[in-house]
Amino acid sequence: METHECVLQTCLDLMKSDFQVHLVADAVASRVNENRDIANDLLKQAGAVISSTEIVIFQWALRANTDDFRKILPIVN
């Protein structure tokens, strides 16, 4: 599944349907990195929120001073 084909088209279609799209930039790929980067830039220009896996994980955790957060730390370290 390449960013500049499947991911780009799907995200643009979702945005046309009024969905807020969050693209996890380090979870997508293309055979040619430039194609991935261009697609990420196009999606950002179109209004997608560009993020990373670590940011998403920490956002889901909500708080750092919990047992759940401490269980997550080995995944991101």
Short mmCIF file of C-alpha atoms in Angstrom, two decimals:
data_model
loop_
_atom_site.label_atom_id
_atom_site.label_comp_id
_atom_site.label_asym_id
_atom_site.label_seq_id
_atom_site.Cartn_x
_atom_site.Cartn_y
_atom_site.Cartn_z
CA MET A 1 0.00 0.00 0.00
CA GLU A 2 1.84 3.07 -1.21
CA THR A 3 1.35 6.56 0.17
CA HIS A 4 1.16 8.30 -3.19
CA GLU A 5 -1.49 5.90 -4.50
CA CYS A 6 -3.80 4.14 -2.05
CA VAL A 7 -3.25 6.30 1.02
CA LEU A 8 -3.41 9.63 -0.81
CA GLN A 9 -6.59 8.77 -2.71
CA THR A 10 -8.31 7.31 0.35
CA CYS A 11 -7.45 10.30 2.54
CA LEU A 12 -8.59 12.81 -0.09
CA ASP A 13 -11.89 10.93 -0.48
CA LEU A 14 -12.37 10.90 3.29
CA MET A 15 -11.73 14.65 3.50
CA LYS A 16 -14.25 15.25 0.71
CA SER A 17 -16.75 13.41 2.94
CA ASP A 18 -15.94 15.77 5.84
CA PHE A 19 -13.77 13.38 7.82
CA GLN A 20 -10.80 14.80 9.68
CA VAL A 21 -7.81 12.79 8.48
CA HIS A 22 -4.75 12.10 10.62
CA LEU A 23 -1.84 10.67 8.66
CA VAL A 24 0.77 8.78 10.67
CA ALA A 25 3.73 9.72 8.50
CA ASP A 26 6.14 7.07 9.77
CA ALA A 27 3.55 4.34 9.21
CA VAL A 28 3.25 4.85 5.45
CA ALA A 29 5.70 4.12 2.66
CA SER A 30 6.36 4.22 -1.05
CA ARG A 31 8.95 2.44 -3.14
CA VAL A 32 10.48 5.87 -3.80
CA ASN A 33 10.78 8.09 -0.71
CA GLU A 34 10.17 11.23 -2.77
CA ASN A 35 6.71 9.93 -3.75
CA ARG A 36 5.89 9.33 -0.09
CA ASP A 37 7.09 12.80 0.89
CA ILE A 38 5.14 14.50 -1.90
CA ALA A 39 1.96 12.64 -0.96
CA ASN A 40 2.44 13.61 2.71
CA ASP A 41 2.88 17.25 1.66
CA LEU A 42 -0.20 17.14 -0.57
CA LEU A 43 -2.27 15.73 2.27
CA LYS A 44 -1.00 18.38 4.67
CA GLN A 45 -1.89 21.10 2.15
CA ALA A 46 -5.35 19.53 1.80
CA GLY A 47 -5.89 19.77 5.55
CA ALA A 48 -4.79 16.43 6.96
CA VAL A 49 -3.10 16.36 10.35
CA ILE A 50 0.36 14.85 9.95
CA SER A 51 1.61 12.94 12.97
CA SER A 52 3.87 10.06 14.00
CA THR A 53 3.31 6.72 15.71
CA GLU A 54 4.93 7.89 18.92
CA ILE A 55 2.79 11.03 19.04
CA VAL A 56 -0.37 8.95 18.48
CA ILE A 57 0.59 6.49 21.21
CA PHE A 58 1.22 9.28 23.71
CA GLN A 59 -2.00 11.04 22.71
CA TRP A 60 -3.96 7.85 23.36
CA ALA A 61 -2.27 7.46 26.75
CA LEU A 62 -3.52 10.94 27.76
CA ARG A 63 -1.46 11.09 30.99
CA ALA A 64 2.10 10.16 31.85
CA ASN A 65 1.65 9.35 35.53
CA THR A 66 -0.37 6.17 35.12
CA ASP A 67 0.33 2.44 35.12
CA ASP A 68 -0.98 2.23 31.56
CA PHE A 69 1.55 4.85 30.44
CA ARG A 70 4.39 2.94 32.07
CA LYS A 71 3.27 -0.21 30.21
CA ILE A 72 3.46 1.71 26.92
CA LEU A 73 6.99 3.06 27.44
CA PRO A 74 8.80 -0.14 26.35
CA ILE A 75 6.99 0.02 23.01
CA VAL A 76 8.31 3.49 22.16
CA ASN A 77 11.78 3.26 23.70
#
